[in-house]
Amino acid sequence: MNKPVRVGLVGAGAIAGAHVEAAARLSEVVVTAIADPRRDAAEAMAARAKGKAFTSHADPDFASRTDLAIIATPPALHAAIALELIGAGVGVMVEKPFTLSPDEARQVVEAAAERGVPAVMASKFRYSADVQATRGLIESGRLGHIEATEVTFSGVLDPTGTWRADPAQAGGGVIADNGPHVADLVRYLLGPVDAVRATAPSADRRERSASLELRCGEVTARAALSWDERLGDPYLRVVGTEAGLELDWPGGRIIGQGGGRPFGAGYDKLAALGANLMDVARSLREGRPPQATGLDAVGSVDVLTGLYASLRDGRWVELLSPVGSQP
């Protein structure tokens, strides 16, 4: 039997804790190392995971204990940390946004390809069972021709005193925070994004709410983002010529001419994180691309960059070379 893939965490914040909890459910991975400059935080999470605490991912012992590192630091640090770990032969799964520029994203993915290790963005929504079933319905044609797609990610969040309040660290406001999830979800369901547009009350990368449009061929997906209020369910709506589909957090429904019927089991964050981690770990072991590839990570950064260019210039921004969603 193969030994478990050894997983290290860089960063010991809330999302890192969720990754640790998801990993604990899996038999094919084991968390062996936690690195965070806050020694107390690293030691507390390492005790939880039964791994070793480090104050820096650059400690050679961190890499020697790690096959795959989950990078869960402020986004401005993502590219540099990923490149250092890839250079040590460690695969990386990077929290969103993958990097803060397309050039950085391509550099990371190319470096990983040269070393033969994965470099991907953590893409939990495409690993949700309900979202995967939705893609199956779209591909089967059961919804008919897709006419519209809407995504809503919202809730009350006060970033004051955290890295999210600093665009230099976060890359922006709510668009940088939730835009990568929108981009990856839309690309997973509809394919490459050709052009984007964003509007928000603020254009200084401190936006707390925003409206997004992502054009995928003949279909334009729309998204509403907010840190100021909960905009309500569903978080995903797909409208086709034959039927529609809505996904709420507790569950969803297919809507047709005869009314609605239940669909899916609801969003399970830990299950989605675990499925994502398992896929990347198996790809590392088997030498194959994971479902969410490095090209998908680059595509997400391209979309994010285009959204901020649109917000700045007040226009649609064409993505001249949209990256496909398949390896």
GROMACS .gro file of C-alpha atoms in nm:
model
  327
    1MET     CA    1   0.000   0.000   0.000
    2ASN     CA    2   0.129   0.347  -0.089
    3LYS     CA    3   0.240   0.569   0.194
    4PRO     CA    4   0.019   0.874   0.259
    5VAL     CA    5   0.113   1.194   0.077
    6ARG     CA    6   0.278   1.425   0.329
    7VAL     CA    7   0.108   1.765   0.345
    8GLY     CA    8   0.254   2.083   0.488
    9LEU     CA    9   0.065   2.404   0.564
   10VAL     CA   10   0.221   2.747   0.515
   11GLY     CA   11   0.008   2.976   0.728
   12ALA     CA   12  -0.188   2.886   1.038
   13GLY     CA   13  -0.500   3.098   0.999
   14ALA     CA   14  -0.866   3.000   0.972
   15ILE     CA   15  -0.857   2.852   0.622
   16ALA     CA   16  -0.545   2.651   0.711
   17GLY     CA   17  -0.738   2.509   1.004
   18ALA     CA   18  -1.017   2.403   0.769
   19HIS     CA   19  -0.763   2.228   0.545
   20VAL     CA   20  -0.623   2.045   0.848
   21GLU     CA   21  -0.971   1.934   0.949
   22ALA     CA   22  -1.049   1.817   0.596
   23ALA     CA   23  -0.718   1.628   0.572
   24ALA     CA   24  -0.790   1.448   0.899
   25ARG     CA   25  -1.081   1.274   0.724
   26LEU     CA   26  -0.856   1.129   0.453
   27SER     CA   27  -0.649   0.812   0.472
   28GLU     CA   28  -0.428   0.897   0.174
   29VAL     CA   29  -0.275   1.215   0.319
   30VAL     CA   30  -0.113   1.311   0.647
   31VAL     CA   31  -0.033   1.661   0.770
   32THR     CA   32   0.330   1.658   0.875
   33ALA     CA   33   0.433   2.025   0.903
   34ILE     CA   34   0.288   2.369   0.982
   35ALA     CA   35   0.486   2.686   0.912
   36ASP     CA   36   0.389   3.030   1.041
   37PRO     CA   37   0.607   3.317   1.169
   38ARG     CA   38   0.373   3.333   1.469
   39ARG     CA   39   0.526   3.053   1.670
   40ASP     CA   40   0.227   3.011   1.901
   41ALA     CA   41  -0.011   2.976   1.605
   42ALA     CA   42   0.216   2.726   1.431
   43GLU     CA   43   0.257   2.516   1.744
   44ALA     CA   44  -0.115   2.517   1.823
   45MET     CA   45  -0.210   2.398   1.474
   46ALA     CA   46   0.075   2.148   1.464
   47ALA     CA   47  -0.050   1.998   1.789
   48ARG     CA   48  -0.395   1.969   1.635
   49ALA     CA   49  -0.255   1.801   1.324
   50LYS     CA   50   0.009   1.596   1.506
   51GLY     CA   51   0.275   1.749   1.283
   52LYS     CA   52   0.586   1.957   1.343
   53ALA     CA   53   0.576   2.336   1.387
   54PHE     CA   54   0.807   2.572   1.199
   55THR     CA   55   0.841   2.949   1.202
   56SER     CA   56   0.937   2.950   0.833
   57HIS     CA   57   0.864   2.737   0.528
   58ALA     CA   58   1.227   2.808   0.428
   59ASP     CA   59   1.355   2.576   0.701
   60PRO     CA   60   1.503   2.283   0.503
   61ASP     CA   61   1.334   2.039   0.739
   62PHE     CA   62   0.992   2.172   0.633
   63ALA     CA   63   1.050   2.070   0.270
   64SER     CA   64   1.207   1.737   0.372
   65ARG     CA   65   0.883   1.648   0.554
   66THR     CA   66   0.649   1.769   0.279
   67ASP     CA   67   0.537   1.631  -0.058
   68LEU     CA   68   0.259   1.886  -0.110
   69ALA     CA   69   0.229   2.226   0.056
   70ILE     CA   70  -0.094   2.420   0.097
   71ILE     CA   71  -0.008   2.791   0.089
   72ALA     CA   72  -0.255   2.985   0.302
   73THR     CA   73  -0.075   3.315   0.360
   74PRO     CA   74  -0.164   3.672   0.256
   75PRO     CA   75  -0.182   3.666  -0.127
   76ALA     CA   76   0.114   3.898  -0.185
   77LEU     CA   77   0.338   3.618  -0.054
   78HIS     CA   78   0.193   3.338  -0.263
   79ALA     CA   79   0.421   3.353  -0.567
   80ALA     CA   80   0.751   3.381  -0.379
   81ILE     CA   81   0.665   3.100  -0.136
   82ALA     CA   82   0.539   2.875  -0.416
   83LEU     CA   83   0.856   2.924  -0.618
   84GLU     CA   84   1.078   2.850  -0.317
   85LEU     CA   85   0.892   2.528  -0.237
   86ILE     CA   86   0.876   2.415  -0.600
   87GLY     CA   87   1.252   2.472  -0.617
   88ALA     CA   88   1.283   2.228  -0.327
   89GLY     CA   89   1.076   1.971  -0.517
   90VAL     CA   90   0.751   2.028  -0.325
   91GLY     CA   91   0.415   2.052  -0.503
   92VAL     CA   92   0.189   2.343  -0.408
   93MET     CA   93  -0.183   2.406  -0.372
   94VAL     CA   94  -0.225   2.780  -0.329
   95GLU     CA   95  -0.523   2.952  -0.171
   96LYS     CA   96  -0.700   3.215  -0.382
   97PRO     CA   97  -0.599   3.439  -0.540
   98PHE     CA   98  -0.328   3.211  -0.680
   99THR     CA   99  -0.097   3.509  -0.741
  100LEU     CA  100  -0.145   3.884  -0.784
  101SER     CA  101  -0.034   3.901  -1.148
  102PRO     CA  102  -0.059   3.681  -1.458
  103ASP     CA  103   0.320   3.690  -1.503
  104GLU     CA  104   0.367   3.549  -1.152
  105ALA     CA  105   0.105   3.283  -1.216
  106ARG     CA  106   0.272   3.165  -1.533
  107GLN     CA  107   0.613   3.168  -1.368
  108VAL     CA  108   0.488   2.944  -1.087
  109VAL     CA  109   0.314   2.700  -1.321
  110GLU     CA  110   0.612   2.680  -1.556
  111ALA     CA  111   0.852   2.620  -1.266
  112ALA     CA  112   0.630   2.339  -1.137
  113ALA     CA  113   0.614   2.178  -1.482
  114GLU     CA  114   0.993   2.180  -1.500
  115ARG     CA  115   1.019   2.009  -1.160
  116GLY     CA  116   0.739   1.766  -1.235
  117VAL     CA  117   0.521   1.869  -0.939
  118PRO     CA  118   0.169   2.019  -0.930
  119ALA     CA  119   0.105   2.390  -0.882
  120VAL     CA  120  -0.267   2.461  -0.857
  121MET     CA  121  -0.512   2.700  -0.695
  122ALA     CA  122  -0.729   2.563  -0.416
  123SER     CA  123  -1.062   2.538  -0.599
  124LYS     CA  124  -1.311   2.402  -0.348
  125PHE     CA  125  -1.630   2.493  -0.532
  126ARG     CA  126  -1.554   2.285  -0.840
  127TYR     CA  127  -1.500   1.991  -0.603
  128SER     CA  128  -1.844   2.030  -0.444
  129ALA     CA  129  -2.061   1.731  -0.531
  130ASP     CA  130  -2.355   1.958  -0.620
  131VAL     CA  131  -2.144   2.171  -0.854
  132GLN     CA  132  -2.000   1.864  -1.022
  133ALA     CA  133  -2.351   1.728  -1.071
  134THR     CA  134  -2.452   2.065  -1.218
  135ARG     CA  135  -2.173   2.043  -1.472
  136GLY     CA  136  -2.295   1.694  -1.559
  137LEU     CA  137  -2.645   1.827  -1.629
  138ILE     CA  138  -2.506   2.106  -1.846
  139GLU     CA  139  -2.285   1.869  -2.047
  140SER     CA  140  -2.567   1.616  -2.089
  141GLY     CA  141  -2.794   1.881  -2.240
  142ARG     CA  142  -3.071   1.818  -1.987
  143LEU     CA  143  -3.095   2.191  -1.913
  144GLY     CA  144  -3.098   2.276  -2.282
  145HIS     CA  145  -2.899   2.567  -2.421
  146ILE     CA  146  -2.758   2.769  -2.132
  147GLU     CA  147  -2.888   3.125  -2.145
  148ALA     CA  148  -2.774   3.273  -1.813
  149THR     CA  149  -2.569   3.198  -1.506
  150GLU     CA  150  -2.567   3.394  -1.180
  151VAL     CA  151  -2.334   3.360  -0.880
  152THR     CA  152  -2.377   3.526  -0.540
  153PHE     CA  153  -2.105   3.525  -0.274
  154SER     CA  154  -2.188   3.757   0.014
  155GLY     CA  155  -2.187   3.802   0.388
  156VAL     CA  156  -2.082   4.050   0.653
  157LEU     CA  157  -1.704   4.074   0.686
  158ASP     CA  158  -1.503   4.345   0.859
  159PRO     CA  159  -1.140   4.324   0.742
  160THR     CA  160  -1.021   4.603   0.972
  161GLY     CA  161  -0.686   4.517   1.127
  162THR     CA  162  -0.626   4.218   0.898
  163TRP     CA  163  -0.429   4.174   0.578
  164ARG     CA  164  -0.756   4.189   0.382
  165ALA     CA  165  -0.774   4.561   0.460
  166ASP     CA  166  -0.445   4.625   0.275
  167PRO     CA  167  -0.471   4.599  -0.106
  168ALA     CA  168  -0.093   4.559  -0.128
  169GLN     CA  169  -0.123   4.232   0.062
  170ALA     CA  170  -0.467   4.117  -0.052
  171GLY     CA  171  -0.458   4.236  -0.412
  172GLY     CA  172  -0.782   4.428  -0.364
  173GLY     CA  173  -1.111   4.407  -0.177
  174VAL     CA  174  -1.406   4.174  -0.222
  175ILE     CA  175  -1.321   4.110  -0.588
  176ALA     CA  176  -0.976   3.977  -0.496
  177ASP     CA  177  -1.131   3.777  -0.213
  178ASN     CA  178  -1.424   3.611  -0.392
  179GLY     CA  179  -1.358   3.690  -0.758
  180PRO     CA  180  -1.124   3.391  -0.800
  181HIS     CA  181  -1.401   3.157  -0.680
  182VAL     CA  182  -1.641   3.316  -0.930
  183ALA     CA  183  -1.387   3.286  -1.209
  184ASP     CA  184  -1.309   2.922  -1.138
  185LEU     CA  185  -1.674   2.823  -1.093
  186VAL     CA  186  -1.782   2.995  -1.416
  187ARG     CA  187  -1.490   2.855  -1.613
  188TYR     CA  188  -1.560   2.506  -1.478
  189LEU     CA  189  -1.925   2.520  -1.583
  190LEU     CA  190  -1.914   2.729  -1.901
  191GLY     CA  191  -1.557   2.714  -2.033
  192PRO     CA  192  -1.302   2.988  -2.111
  193VAL     CA  193  -1.384   3.350  -2.031
  194ASP     CA  194  -1.353   3.585  -2.329
  195ALA     CA  195  -1.416   3.922  -2.164
  196VAL     CA  196  -1.503   4.070  -1.824
  197ARG     CA  197  -1.659   4.379  -1.672
  198ALA     CA  198  -1.673   4.494  -1.310
  199THR     CA  199  -1.854   4.778  -1.135
  200ALA     CA  200  -1.825   4.882  -0.772
  201PRO     CA  201  -1.884   5.189  -0.554
  202SER     CA  202  -1.506   5.217  -0.507
  203ALA     CA  203  -1.234   5.180  -0.770
  204ASP     CA  204  -0.935   5.200  -0.532
  205ARG     CA  205  -0.908   4.821  -0.473
  206ARG     CA  206  -1.078   4.859  -0.136
  207GLU     CA  207  -1.420   4.769  -0.275
  208ARG     CA  208  -1.661   4.603  -0.032
  209SER     CA  209  -1.924   4.517  -0.292
  210ALA     CA  210  -1.913   4.460  -0.666
  211SER     CA  211  -2.106   4.337  -0.967
  212LEU     CA  212  -1.921   4.121  -1.218
  213GLU     CA  213  -1.989   4.003  -1.572
  214LEU     CA  214  -1.791   3.724  -1.736
  215ARG     CA  215  -1.855   3.651  -2.103
  216CYS     CA  216  -1.809   3.288  -2.207
  217GLY     CA  217  -1.889   3.268  -2.576
  218GLU     CA  218  -2.261   3.334  -2.615
  219VAL     CA  219  -2.333   3.323  -2.240
  220THR     CA  220  -2.263   3.605  -1.996
  221ALA     CA  221  -2.236   3.498  -1.634
  222ARG     CA  222  -2.314   3.759  -1.370
  223ALA     CA  223  -2.198   3.769  -1.010
  224ALA     CA  224  -2.282   3.978  -0.704
  225LEU     CA  225  -2.024   4.010  -0.426
  226SER     CA  226  -2.054   4.181  -0.091
  227TRP     CA  227  -1.879   4.212   0.244
  228ASP     CA  228  -2.154   4.442   0.372
  229GLU     CA  229  -2.463   4.224   0.363
  230ARG     CA  230  -2.595   3.880   0.292
  231LEU     CA  231  -2.765   3.900  -0.044
  232GLY     CA  232  -2.952   3.573  -0.002
  233ASP     CA  233  -2.965   3.237  -0.175
  234PRO     CA  234  -2.909   3.073  -0.414
  235TYR     CA  235  -2.533   3.104  -0.456
  236LEU     CA  236  -2.559   2.959  -0.807
  237ARG     CA  237  -2.839   2.984  -1.063
  238VAL     CA  238  -2.820   2.834  -1.412
  239VAL     CA  239  -3.096   2.903  -1.664
  240GLY     CA  240  -3.136   2.684  -1.971
  241THR     CA  241  -3.395   2.660  -2.247
  242GLU     CA  242  -3.525   2.327  -2.108
  243ALA     CA  243  -3.487   2.375  -1.732
  244GLY     CA  244  -3.318   2.583  -1.465
  245LEU     CA  245  -3.117   2.492  -1.160
  246GLU     CA  246  -3.050   2.667  -0.830
  247LEU     CA  247  -2.795   2.571  -0.564
  248ASP     CA  248  -2.853   2.699  -0.211
  249TRP     CA  249  -2.610   2.628   0.071
  250PRO     CA  250  -2.843   2.367   0.232
  251GLY     CA  251  -2.945   2.211  -0.101
  252GLY     CA  252  -3.078   2.292  -0.445
  253ARG     CA  253  -3.355   2.240  -0.692
  254ILE     CA  254  -3.416   2.183  -1.062
  255ILE     CA  255  -3.684   2.413  -1.197
  256GLY     CA  256  -3.886   2.312  -1.501
  257GLN     CA  257  -4.229   2.369  -1.647
  258GLY     CA  258  -4.376   2.127  -1.395
  259GLY     CA  259  -4.237   2.317  -1.096
  260GLY     CA  260  -3.929   2.246  -0.889
  261ARG     CA  261  -3.780   1.930  -0.747
  262PRO     CA  262  -3.495   1.884  -0.498
  263PHE     CA  263  -3.142   1.854  -0.628
  264GLY     CA  264  -2.816   1.782  -0.446
  265ALA     CA  265  -2.727   1.754  -0.080
  266GLY     CA  266  -2.602   2.106  -0.011
  267TYR     CA  267  -2.257   2.257   0.016
  268ASP     CA  268  -2.017   2.072   0.248
  269LYS     CA  269  -1.702   2.284   0.281
  270LEU     CA  270  -1.487   2.017   0.443
  271ALA     CA  271  -1.594   1.754   0.192
  272ALA     CA  272  -1.510   1.990  -0.097
  273LEU     CA  273  -1.172   2.082   0.054
  274GLY     CA  274  -1.100   1.714   0.110
  275ALA     CA  275  -1.194   1.618  -0.244
  276ASN     CA  276  -0.972   1.895  -0.378
  277LEU     CA  277  -0.678   1.784  -0.162
  278MET     CA  278  -0.728   1.417  -0.247
  279ASP     CA  279  -0.730   1.489  -0.621
  280VAL     CA  280  -0.407   1.691  -0.605
  281ALA     CA  281  -0.240   1.436  -0.378
  282ARG     CA  282  -0.331   1.153  -0.616
  283SER     CA  283  -0.211   1.355  -0.913
  284LEU     CA  284   0.125   1.397  -0.740
  285ARG     CA  285   0.147   1.026  -0.669
  286GLU     CA  286   0.024   0.912  -1.014
  287GLY     CA  287   0.204   1.175  -1.223
  288ARG     CA  288  -0.114   1.301  -1.389
  289PRO     CA  289  -0.282   1.644  -1.401
  290PRO     CA  290  -0.541   1.712  -1.129
  291GLN     CA  291  -0.893   1.815  -1.223
  292ALA     CA  292  -0.813   2.181  -1.148
  293THR     CA  293  -0.483   2.232  -1.330
  294GLY     CA  294  -0.214   2.497  -1.328
  295LEU     CA  295  -0.372   2.635  -1.645
  296ASP     CA  296  -0.695   2.683  -1.450
  297ALA     CA  297  -0.502   2.877  -1.186
  298VAL     CA  298  -0.353   3.102  -1.454
  299GLY     CA  299  -0.698   3.150  -1.608
  300SER     CA  300  -0.838   3.260  -1.273
  301VAL     CA  301  -0.562   3.519  -1.232
  302ASP     CA  302  -0.620   3.643  -1.588
  303VAL     CA  303  -0.988   3.696  -1.507
  304LEU     CA  304  -0.909   3.873  -1.180
  305THR     CA  305  -0.660   4.105  -1.351
  306GLY     CA  306  -0.915   4.184  -1.620
  307LEU     CA  307  -1.183   4.262  -1.362
  308TYR     CA  308  -0.963   4.519  -1.190
  309ALA     CA  309  -0.866   4.673  -1.525
  310SER     CA  310  -1.237   4.702  -1.603
  311LEU     CA  311  -1.310   4.856  -1.265
  312ARG     CA  312  -1.036   5.112  -1.320
  313ASP     CA  313  -1.127   5.201  -1.679
  314GLY     CA  314  -1.504   5.156  -1.671
  315ARG     CA  315  -1.523   4.926  -1.973
  316TRP     CA  316  -1.534   4.567  -2.088
  317VAL     CA  317  -1.188   4.408  -2.094
  318GLU     CA  318  -1.112   4.144  -2.352
  319LEU     CA  319  -0.904   3.844  -2.244
  320LEU     CA  320  -0.703   3.798  -2.560
  321SER     CA  321  -0.583   3.445  -2.488
  322PRO     CA  322  -0.835   3.285  -2.254
  323VAL     CA  323  -0.691   2.974  -2.092
  324GLY     CA  324  -0.901   2.660  -2.135
  325SER     CA  325  -1.041   2.474  -1.837
  326GLN     CA  326  -0.891   2.143  -1.945
  327PRO     CA  327  -0.522   2.037  -1.927
   0.00000   0.00000   0.00000
